[in-house]
Short mmCIF file of C-alpha atoms and ligand atoms in Angstrom, two decimals:
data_model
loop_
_atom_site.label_atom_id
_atom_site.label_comp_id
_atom_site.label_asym_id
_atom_site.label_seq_id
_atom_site.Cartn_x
_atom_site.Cartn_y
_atom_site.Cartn_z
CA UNK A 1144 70.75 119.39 156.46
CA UNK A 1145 69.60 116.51 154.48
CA UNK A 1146 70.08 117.00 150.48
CA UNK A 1147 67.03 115.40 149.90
CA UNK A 1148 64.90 117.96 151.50
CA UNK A 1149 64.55 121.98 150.44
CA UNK A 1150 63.46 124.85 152.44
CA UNK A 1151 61.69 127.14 150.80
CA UNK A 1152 60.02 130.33 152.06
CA UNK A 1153 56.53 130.03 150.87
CA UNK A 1154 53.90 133.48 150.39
CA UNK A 1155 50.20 133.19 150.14
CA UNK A 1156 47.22 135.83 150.16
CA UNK A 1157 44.18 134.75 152.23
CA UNK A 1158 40.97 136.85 150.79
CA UNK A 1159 38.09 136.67 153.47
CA UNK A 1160 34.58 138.60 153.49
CA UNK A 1161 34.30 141.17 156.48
CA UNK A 1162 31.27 142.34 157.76
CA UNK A 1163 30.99 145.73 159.54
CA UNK A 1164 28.91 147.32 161.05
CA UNK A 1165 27.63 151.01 160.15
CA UNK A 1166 30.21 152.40 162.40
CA UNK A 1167 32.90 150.31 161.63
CA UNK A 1168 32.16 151.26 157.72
CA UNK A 1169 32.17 154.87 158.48
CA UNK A 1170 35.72 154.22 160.25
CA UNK A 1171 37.27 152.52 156.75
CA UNK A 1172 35.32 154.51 154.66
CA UNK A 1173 37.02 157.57 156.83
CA UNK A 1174 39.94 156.40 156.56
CA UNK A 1175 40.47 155.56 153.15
CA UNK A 1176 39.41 159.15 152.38
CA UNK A 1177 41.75 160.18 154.75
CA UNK A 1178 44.46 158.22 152.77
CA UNK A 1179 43.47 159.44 149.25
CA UNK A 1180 43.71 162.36 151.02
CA UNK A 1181 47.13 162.09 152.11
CA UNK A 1182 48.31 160.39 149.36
CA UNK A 1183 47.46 163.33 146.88
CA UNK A 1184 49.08 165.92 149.22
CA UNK A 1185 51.97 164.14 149.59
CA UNK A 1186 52.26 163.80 145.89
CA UNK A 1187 51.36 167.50 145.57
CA UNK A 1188 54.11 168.52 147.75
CA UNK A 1189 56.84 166.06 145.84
CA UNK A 1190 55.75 167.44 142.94
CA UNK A 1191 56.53 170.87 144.12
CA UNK A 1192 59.88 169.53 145.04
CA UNK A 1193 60.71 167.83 142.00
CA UNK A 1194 59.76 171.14 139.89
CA UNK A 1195 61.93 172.82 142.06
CA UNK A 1196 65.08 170.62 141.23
CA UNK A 1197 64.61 167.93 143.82
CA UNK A 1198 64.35 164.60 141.37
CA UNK A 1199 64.66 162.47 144.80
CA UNK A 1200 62.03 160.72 146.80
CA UNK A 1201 62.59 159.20 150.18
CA UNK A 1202 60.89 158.07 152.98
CA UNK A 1203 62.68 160.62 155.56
CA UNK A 1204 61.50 163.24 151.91
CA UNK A 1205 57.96 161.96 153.01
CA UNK A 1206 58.13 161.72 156.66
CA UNK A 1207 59.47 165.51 156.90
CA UNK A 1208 56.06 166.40 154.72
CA UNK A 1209 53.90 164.37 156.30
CA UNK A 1210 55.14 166.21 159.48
CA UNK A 1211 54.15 169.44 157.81
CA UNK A 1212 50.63 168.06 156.45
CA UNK A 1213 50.14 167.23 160.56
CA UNK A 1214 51.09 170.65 161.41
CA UNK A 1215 48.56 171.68 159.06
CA UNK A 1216 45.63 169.25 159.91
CA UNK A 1217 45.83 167.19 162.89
CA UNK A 1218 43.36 164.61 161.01
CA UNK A 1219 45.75 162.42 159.45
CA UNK A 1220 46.79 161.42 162.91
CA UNK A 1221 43.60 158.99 162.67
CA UNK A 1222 45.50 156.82 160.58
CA UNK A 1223 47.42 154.45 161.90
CA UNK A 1224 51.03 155.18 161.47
CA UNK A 1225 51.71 151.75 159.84
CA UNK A 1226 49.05 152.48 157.31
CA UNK A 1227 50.68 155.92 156.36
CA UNK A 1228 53.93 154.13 156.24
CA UNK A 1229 51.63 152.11 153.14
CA UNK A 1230 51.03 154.88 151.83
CA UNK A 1231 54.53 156.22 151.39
CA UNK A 1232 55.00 152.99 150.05
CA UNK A 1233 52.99 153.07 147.76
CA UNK A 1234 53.88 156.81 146.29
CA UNK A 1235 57.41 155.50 146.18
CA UNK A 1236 56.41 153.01 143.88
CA UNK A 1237 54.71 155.14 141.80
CA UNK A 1238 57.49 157.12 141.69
CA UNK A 1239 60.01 154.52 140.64
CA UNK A 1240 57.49 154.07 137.88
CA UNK A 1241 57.76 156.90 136.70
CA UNK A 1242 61.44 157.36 137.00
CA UNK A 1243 61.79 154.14 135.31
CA UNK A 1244 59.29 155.92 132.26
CA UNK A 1245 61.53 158.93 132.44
CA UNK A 1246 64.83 156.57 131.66
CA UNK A 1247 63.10 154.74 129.19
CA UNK A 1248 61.85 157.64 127.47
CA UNK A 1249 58.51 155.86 126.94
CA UNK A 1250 55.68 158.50 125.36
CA UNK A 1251 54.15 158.47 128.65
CA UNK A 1252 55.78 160.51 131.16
CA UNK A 1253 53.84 161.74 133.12
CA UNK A 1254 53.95 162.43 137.06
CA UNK A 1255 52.16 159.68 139.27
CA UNK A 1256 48.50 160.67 139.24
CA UNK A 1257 46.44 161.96 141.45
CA UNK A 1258 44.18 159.09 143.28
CA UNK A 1259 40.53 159.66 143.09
CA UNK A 1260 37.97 158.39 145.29
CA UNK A 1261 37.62 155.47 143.24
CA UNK A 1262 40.73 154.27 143.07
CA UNK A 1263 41.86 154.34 146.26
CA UNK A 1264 40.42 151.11 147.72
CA UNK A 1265 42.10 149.64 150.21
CA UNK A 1266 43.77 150.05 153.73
CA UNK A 1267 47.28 148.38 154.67
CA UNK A 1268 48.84 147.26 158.07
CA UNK A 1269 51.97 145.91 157.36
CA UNK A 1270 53.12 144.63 159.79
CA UNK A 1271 52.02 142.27 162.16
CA UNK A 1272 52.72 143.43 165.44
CA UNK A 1273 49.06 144.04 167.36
CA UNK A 1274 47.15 145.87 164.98
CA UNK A 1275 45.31 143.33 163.80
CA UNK A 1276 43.98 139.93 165.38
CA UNK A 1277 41.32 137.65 164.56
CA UNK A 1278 39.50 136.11 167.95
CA UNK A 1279 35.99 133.81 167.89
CA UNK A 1280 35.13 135.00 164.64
CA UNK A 1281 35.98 138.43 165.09
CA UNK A 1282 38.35 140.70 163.03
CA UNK A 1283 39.80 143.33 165.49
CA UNK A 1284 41.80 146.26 163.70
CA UNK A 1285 43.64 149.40 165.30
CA UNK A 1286 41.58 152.19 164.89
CA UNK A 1287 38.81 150.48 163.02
CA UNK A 1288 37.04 148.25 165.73
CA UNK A 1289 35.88 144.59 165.64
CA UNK A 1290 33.78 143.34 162.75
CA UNK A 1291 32.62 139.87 161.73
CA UNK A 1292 35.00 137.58 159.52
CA UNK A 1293 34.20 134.79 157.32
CA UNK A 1294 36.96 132.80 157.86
CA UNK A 1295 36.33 129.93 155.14
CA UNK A 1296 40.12 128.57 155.27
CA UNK A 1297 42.77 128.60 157.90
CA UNK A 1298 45.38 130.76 157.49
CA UNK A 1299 48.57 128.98 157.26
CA UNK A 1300 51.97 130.71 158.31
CA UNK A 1301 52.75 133.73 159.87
CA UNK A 1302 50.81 136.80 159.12
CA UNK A 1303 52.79 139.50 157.57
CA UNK A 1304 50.08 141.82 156.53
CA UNK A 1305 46.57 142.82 156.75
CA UNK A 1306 44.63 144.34 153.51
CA UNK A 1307 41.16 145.69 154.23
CA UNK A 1308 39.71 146.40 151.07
CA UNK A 1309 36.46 148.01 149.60
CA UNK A 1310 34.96 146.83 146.26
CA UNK A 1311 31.80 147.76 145.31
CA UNK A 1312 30.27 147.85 148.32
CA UNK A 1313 31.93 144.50 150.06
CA UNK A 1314 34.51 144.92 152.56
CA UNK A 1315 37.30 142.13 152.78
CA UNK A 1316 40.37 141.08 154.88
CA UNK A 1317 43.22 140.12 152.90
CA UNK A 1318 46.16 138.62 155.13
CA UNK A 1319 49.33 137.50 153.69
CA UNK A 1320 51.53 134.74 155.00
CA UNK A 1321 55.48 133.41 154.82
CA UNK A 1322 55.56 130.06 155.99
CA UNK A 1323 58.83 127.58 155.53
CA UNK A 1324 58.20 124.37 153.84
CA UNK A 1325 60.38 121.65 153.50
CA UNK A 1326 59.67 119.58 150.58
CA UNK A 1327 60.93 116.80 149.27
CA UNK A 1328 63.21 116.95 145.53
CA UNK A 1329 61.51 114.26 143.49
CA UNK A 1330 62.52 112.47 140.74
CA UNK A 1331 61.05 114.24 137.39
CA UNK A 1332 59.52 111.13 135.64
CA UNK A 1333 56.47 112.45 134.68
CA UNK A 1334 56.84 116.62 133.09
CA UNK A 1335 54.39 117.99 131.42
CA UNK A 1336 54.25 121.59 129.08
CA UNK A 1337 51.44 123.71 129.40
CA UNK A 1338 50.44 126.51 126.73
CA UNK A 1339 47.70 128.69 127.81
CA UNK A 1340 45.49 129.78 124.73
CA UNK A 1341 42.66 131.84 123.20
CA UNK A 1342 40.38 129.09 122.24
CA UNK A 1343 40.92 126.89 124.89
CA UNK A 1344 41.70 127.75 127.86
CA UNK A 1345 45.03 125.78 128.04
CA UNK A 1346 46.78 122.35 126.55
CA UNK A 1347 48.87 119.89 128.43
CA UNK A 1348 52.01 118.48 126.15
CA UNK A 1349 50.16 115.01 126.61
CA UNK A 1350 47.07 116.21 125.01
CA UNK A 1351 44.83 116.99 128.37
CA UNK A 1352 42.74 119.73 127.07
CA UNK A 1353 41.22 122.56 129.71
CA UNK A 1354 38.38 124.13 128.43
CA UNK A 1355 37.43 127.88 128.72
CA UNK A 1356 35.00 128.38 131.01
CA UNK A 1357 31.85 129.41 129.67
CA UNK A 1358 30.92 132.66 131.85
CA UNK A 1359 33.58 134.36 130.17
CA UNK A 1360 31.66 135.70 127.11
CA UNK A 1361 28.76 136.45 129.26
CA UNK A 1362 31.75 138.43 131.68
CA UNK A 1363 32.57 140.38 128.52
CA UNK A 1364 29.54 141.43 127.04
CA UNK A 1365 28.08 142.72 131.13
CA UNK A 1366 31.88 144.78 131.63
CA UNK A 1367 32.03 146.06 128.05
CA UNK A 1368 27.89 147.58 128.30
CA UNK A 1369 29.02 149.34 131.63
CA UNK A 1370 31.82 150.44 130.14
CA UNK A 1371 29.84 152.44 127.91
CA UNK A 1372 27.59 153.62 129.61
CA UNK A 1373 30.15 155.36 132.08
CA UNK A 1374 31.59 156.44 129.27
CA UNK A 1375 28.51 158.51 127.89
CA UNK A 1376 27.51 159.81 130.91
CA UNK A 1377 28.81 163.17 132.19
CA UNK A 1378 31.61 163.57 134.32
CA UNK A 1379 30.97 164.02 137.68
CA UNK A 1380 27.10 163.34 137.43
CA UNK A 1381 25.33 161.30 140.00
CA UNK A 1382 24.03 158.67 136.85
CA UNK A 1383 27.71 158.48 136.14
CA UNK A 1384 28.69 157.36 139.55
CA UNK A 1385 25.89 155.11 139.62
CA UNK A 1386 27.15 153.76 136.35
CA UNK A 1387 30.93 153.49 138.09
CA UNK A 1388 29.15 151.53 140.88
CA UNK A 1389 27.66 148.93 138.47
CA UNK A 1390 30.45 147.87 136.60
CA UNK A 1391 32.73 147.68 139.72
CA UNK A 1392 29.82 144.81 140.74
CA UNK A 1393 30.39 142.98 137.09
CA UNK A 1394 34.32 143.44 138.06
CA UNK A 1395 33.58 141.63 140.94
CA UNK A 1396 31.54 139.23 139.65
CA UNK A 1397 34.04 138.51 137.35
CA UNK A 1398 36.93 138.28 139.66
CA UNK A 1399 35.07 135.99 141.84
CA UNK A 1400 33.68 133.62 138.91
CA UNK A 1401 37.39 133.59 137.60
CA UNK A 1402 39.12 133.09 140.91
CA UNK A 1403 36.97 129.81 141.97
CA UNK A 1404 37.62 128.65 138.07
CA UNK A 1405 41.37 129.04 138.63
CA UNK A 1406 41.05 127.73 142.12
CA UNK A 1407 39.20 124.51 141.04
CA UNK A 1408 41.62 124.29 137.45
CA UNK A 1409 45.13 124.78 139.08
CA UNK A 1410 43.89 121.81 142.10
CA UNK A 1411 42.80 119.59 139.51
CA UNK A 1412 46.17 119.86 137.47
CA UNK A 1413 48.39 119.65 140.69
CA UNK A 1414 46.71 116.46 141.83
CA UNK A 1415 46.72 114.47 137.95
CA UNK A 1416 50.38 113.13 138.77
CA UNK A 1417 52.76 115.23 137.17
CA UNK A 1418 56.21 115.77 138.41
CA UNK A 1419 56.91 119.14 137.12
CA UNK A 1420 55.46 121.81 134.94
CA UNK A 1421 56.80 124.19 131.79
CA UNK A 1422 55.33 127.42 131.20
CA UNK A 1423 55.75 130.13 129.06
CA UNK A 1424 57.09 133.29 131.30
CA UNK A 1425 54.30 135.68 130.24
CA UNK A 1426 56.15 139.49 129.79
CA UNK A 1427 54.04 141.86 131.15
CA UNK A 1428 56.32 144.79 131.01
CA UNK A 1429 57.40 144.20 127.12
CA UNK A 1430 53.61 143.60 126.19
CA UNK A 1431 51.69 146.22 124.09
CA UNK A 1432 49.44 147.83 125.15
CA UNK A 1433 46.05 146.67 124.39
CA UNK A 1434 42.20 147.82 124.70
CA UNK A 1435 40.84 144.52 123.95
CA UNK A 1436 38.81 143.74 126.99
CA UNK A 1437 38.58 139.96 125.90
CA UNK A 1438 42.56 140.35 125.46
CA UNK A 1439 42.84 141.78 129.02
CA UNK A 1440 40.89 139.25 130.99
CA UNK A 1441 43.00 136.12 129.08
CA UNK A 1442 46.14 138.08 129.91
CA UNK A 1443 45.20 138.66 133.75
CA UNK A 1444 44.05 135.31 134.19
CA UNK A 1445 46.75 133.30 132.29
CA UNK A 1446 49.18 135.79 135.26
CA UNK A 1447 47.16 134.59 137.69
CA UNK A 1448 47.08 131.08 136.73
CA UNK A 1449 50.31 130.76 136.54
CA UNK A 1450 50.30 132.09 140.04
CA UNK A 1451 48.51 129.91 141.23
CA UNK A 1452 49.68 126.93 140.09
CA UNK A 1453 53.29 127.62 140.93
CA UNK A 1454 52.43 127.99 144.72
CA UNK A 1455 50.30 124.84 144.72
CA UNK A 1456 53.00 123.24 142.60
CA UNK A 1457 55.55 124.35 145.07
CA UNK A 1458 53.84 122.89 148.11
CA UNK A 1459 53.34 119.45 146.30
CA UNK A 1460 57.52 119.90 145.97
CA UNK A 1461 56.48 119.95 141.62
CA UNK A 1462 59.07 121.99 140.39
CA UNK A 1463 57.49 124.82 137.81
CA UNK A 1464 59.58 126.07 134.99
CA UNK A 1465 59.44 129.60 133.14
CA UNK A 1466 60.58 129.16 129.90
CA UNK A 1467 61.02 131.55 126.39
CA UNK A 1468 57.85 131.91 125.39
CA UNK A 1469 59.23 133.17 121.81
CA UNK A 1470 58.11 131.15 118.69
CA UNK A 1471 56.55 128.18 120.86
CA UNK A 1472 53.84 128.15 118.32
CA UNK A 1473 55.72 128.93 115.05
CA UNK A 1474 58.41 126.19 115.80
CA UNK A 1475 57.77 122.51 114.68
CA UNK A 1476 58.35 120.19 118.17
CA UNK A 1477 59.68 117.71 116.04
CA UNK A 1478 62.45 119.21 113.63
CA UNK A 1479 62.62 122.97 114.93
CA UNK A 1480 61.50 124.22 111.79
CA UNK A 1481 59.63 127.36 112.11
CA UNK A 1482 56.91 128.78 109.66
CA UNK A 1483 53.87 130.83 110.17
CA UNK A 1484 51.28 130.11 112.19
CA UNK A 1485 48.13 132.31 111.82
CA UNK A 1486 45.27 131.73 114.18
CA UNK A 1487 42.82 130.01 111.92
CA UNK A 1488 45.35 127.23 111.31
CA UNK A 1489 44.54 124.95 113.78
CA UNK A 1490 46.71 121.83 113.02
CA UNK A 1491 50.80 122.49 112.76
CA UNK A 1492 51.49 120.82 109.17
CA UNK A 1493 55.52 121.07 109.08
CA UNK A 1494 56.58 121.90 105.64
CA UNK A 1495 60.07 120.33 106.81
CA UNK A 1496 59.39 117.36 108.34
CA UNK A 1497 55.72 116.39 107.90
CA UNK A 1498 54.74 116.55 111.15
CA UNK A 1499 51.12 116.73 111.57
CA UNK A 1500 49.61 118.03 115.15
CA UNK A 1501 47.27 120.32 116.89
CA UNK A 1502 48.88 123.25 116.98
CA UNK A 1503 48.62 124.39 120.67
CA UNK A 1504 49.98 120.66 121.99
CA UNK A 1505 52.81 120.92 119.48
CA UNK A 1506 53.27 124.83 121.53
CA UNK A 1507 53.18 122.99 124.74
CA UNK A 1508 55.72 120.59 123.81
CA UNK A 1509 58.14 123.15 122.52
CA UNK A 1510 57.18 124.73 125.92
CA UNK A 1511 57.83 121.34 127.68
CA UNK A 1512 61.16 120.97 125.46
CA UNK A 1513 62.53 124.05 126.45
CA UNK A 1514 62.21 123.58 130.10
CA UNK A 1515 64.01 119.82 129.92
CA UNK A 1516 66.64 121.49 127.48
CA UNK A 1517 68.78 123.94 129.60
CA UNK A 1518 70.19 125.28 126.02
CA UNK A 1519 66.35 126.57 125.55
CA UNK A 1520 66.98 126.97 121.30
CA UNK A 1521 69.15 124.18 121.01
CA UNK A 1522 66.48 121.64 119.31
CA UNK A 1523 69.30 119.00 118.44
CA UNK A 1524 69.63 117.81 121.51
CA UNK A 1525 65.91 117.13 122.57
CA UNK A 1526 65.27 114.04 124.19
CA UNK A 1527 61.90 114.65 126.06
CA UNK A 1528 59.00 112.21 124.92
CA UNK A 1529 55.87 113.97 124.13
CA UNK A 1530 52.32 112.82 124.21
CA UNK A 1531 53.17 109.12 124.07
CA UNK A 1532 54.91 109.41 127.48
CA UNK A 1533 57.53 111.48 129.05
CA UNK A 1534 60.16 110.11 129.89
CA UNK A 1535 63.05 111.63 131.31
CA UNK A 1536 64.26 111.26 134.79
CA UNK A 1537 66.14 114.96 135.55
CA UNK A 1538 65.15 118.15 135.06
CA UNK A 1539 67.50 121.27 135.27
CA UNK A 1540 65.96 125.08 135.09
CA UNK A 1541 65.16 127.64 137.73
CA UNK A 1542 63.06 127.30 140.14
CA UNK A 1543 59.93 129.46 139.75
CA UNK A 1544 59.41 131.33 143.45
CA UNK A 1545 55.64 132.63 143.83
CA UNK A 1546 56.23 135.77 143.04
CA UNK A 1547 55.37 136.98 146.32
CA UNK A 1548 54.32 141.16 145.52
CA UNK A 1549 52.60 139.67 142.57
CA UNK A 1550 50.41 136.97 143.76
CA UNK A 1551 48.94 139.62 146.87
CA UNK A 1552 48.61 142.22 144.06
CA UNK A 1553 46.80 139.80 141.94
CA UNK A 1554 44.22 139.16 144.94
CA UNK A 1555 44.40 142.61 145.76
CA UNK A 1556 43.10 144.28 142.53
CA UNK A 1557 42.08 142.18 139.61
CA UNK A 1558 39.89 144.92 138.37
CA UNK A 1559 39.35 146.82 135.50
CA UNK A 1560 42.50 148.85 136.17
CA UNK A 1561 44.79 146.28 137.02
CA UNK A 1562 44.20 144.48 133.72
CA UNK A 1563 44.19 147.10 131.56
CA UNK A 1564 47.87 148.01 133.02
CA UNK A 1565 49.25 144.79 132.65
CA UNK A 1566 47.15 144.43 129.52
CA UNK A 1567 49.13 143.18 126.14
CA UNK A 1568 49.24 141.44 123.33
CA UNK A 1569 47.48 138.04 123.45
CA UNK A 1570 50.40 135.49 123.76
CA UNK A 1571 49.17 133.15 121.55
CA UNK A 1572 51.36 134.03 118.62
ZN1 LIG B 926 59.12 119.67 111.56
#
């Protein structure tokens, strides 16, 4: 193998609008009822179980109950048995959740939920033997039917999965791929830190400056008026739903409007030259959790940015870096001093060495510093150049991998429910 080459395994998500026919929406629609269906009594009967002393979930535990379920109702049948191997999957993880909540003694304990209607959206085939194929323009799927497919991009790779998915009233294909790379292990002359931020969007260690779009207050404002008016309207009531229905639309609106901004951002930084990038590793799991809608949507997107700019990175063999993300605005870049920043101070003023900068490019520089310093705290022995150049010709660190479950999740659900779950703490300290 040549040493100047690496493999690497590379996932991506491919989201693409389908377009079925009356009868072909009947068959999802059936069949995601059918899975919400299953899903719940399949919960229902581990619950049983676990009451009864059984604190283990399996998938032979699930395959003996969905045998039962059959016995019961021959319906479920009409699922495709890779699709109600999903589904198992997907209680499983729900359960390992929870089990996890139950170790940490966290407040909330309870069971997995119950799915409603609503939140079950989407269909899986997981595996690509002939389930699924796409032909002229034409999206064939096992027990579904053929249905037209916008195919805007080609899909690169092999196919490991197809997503058909329901939101607000669109259908869409979602195919995820592995393909193996080889790319080429350049020489780091050029790094550069980013730190994502409230005000703007984010800030390069060499001053670049990306701006927050400017849908996003308008996003806001639409999500957070449907939010209240589900909220005021009875359960179960028909003006409820209708309310429900609207603010999945403004959901997707959003999604979409935020997707092609991350799209068009994450190309644009790829392609300006740099050799490799520093980020902060944003900690989902340790965040608090936060209501702040306008907190949520920086949090999801900053996740998703980062997503998407380590699998572009990747592919461009531009090494990414996940760095400590603790104090990278409190600490001076110049001395390692740290004092308090609160938000309204805009400019870092070090009150040990003097230092006088913006106060989210002296973040990315710490963030930049960190990922050229193996040592991460160790501020003595900095040598990266900031702003005035970079200049520093090797680069150790860990590799950041797409994360592969979290980039198709991302795709799959960046709605109202994904966000607030990941939800936290803004991260600009
Ligand atoms: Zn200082």
């Amino acid at each position: 193998m040549n040493d100047d080459i690496n493999n690497m395994n590379i996932t991506r998500a491919y989201k693409f609008k389908i377009y079925p026919d009356f009868k072909r929406q009947a068959e999802i629609d059936e069949k995601l009822l059918l899975s919400q269906q299953l899903y719940n009594k399949l919960l229902e009967k581990s619950i049983s179980s676990y009451k009864d002393g059984n604190t283990k979930v399996s998938m032979a535990q699930f395959n003996e109950y969905l045998k039962g379920i059959i016995q019961e109702d021959d319906k479920y049948l009409k699922l495709y048995s890779q699709t109600r191997q999903d589904i198992f999957l997907r209680l499983i993880k729900a359960y390992s959740n929870f089990f996890g909540r139950v170790k940490k003694r966290t407040a909330k304990k309870g069971f997995p939920r119950f799915m409603s209607r609503d939140r079950y959206k989407s269909l899986t085939y997981p595996q690509d033997n002939s389930s699924f194929s796409i032909e002229k323009g034409k999206l064939r799927v096992s027990r579904i039917g053929t249905m037209k497919i916008i195919q805007h991009r080609t899909i690169e790779g092999k196919t490991k999965t197809l997503t058909i998915k329901k939101v607000a009233g669109n259908y869409y294909a979602i195919f995820t791929t592995v393909k193996e790379v080889e790319v080429p292990k350049a020489e780091d002359t050029n790094p550069v830190g980013i730190d994502v931020g409230l005000k703007t969007f984010a800030v390069l260690s060499d001053g670049t400056n990306i701006t927050k779009p400017n849908f996003r207050k308008k996003q806001e404002k639409h999500i957070a008026k449907w939010q209240r008016i589900v909220a005021r309207r009875y359960k179960g009531s028909k003006r409820r739903q209708l309310a429900k229905d609207k603010l999945n639309r403004e959901y997707e609106v959003a999604n979409n409007q935020t997707n092609d901004y991350l799209q068009k951002v994450t190309n644009k930084i790829v392609n300006l030259g740099y050799t490799s990038f520093a980020v902060e590793k944003l900690q989902i799991r340790n965040m608090v959790k936060d209501h702040s809608l306008a907190k949520s949507i920086n949090y999801a997107s900053w996740n998703k940015f980062f997503q998407l700019l380590s699998y572009k990175a990747e592919s461009a063999g531009v090494k990414v870096t996940e760095v400590d993300p603790r104090n990278t605005t409190k600490t001076c870049s110049n001395c390692g001093n740290i004092q308090s920043m609160p938000l309204s101070k805009r400019i870092y003023l070090c009150e040990g060495c003097g230092l006088n900068e913006d106060r989210d490019i002296n973040a990315s520089i710490n963030i930049l510093n960190r990922a050229l310093d193996t040592k991460g705290s160790n501020f003595g022995s900095k040598t990266a150049k900031t702003r005035e150049g970079h200049s520093r010709s090797h680069v150790q660190g860990d590799f950041v991998r797409p994360q592969r479950e979290a980039v198709v999740e991302e795709l799959k659900t960046y709605s109202a429910n994904a966000v607030h779950a990941d939800a936290g703490e803004a991260n600009a300290s």
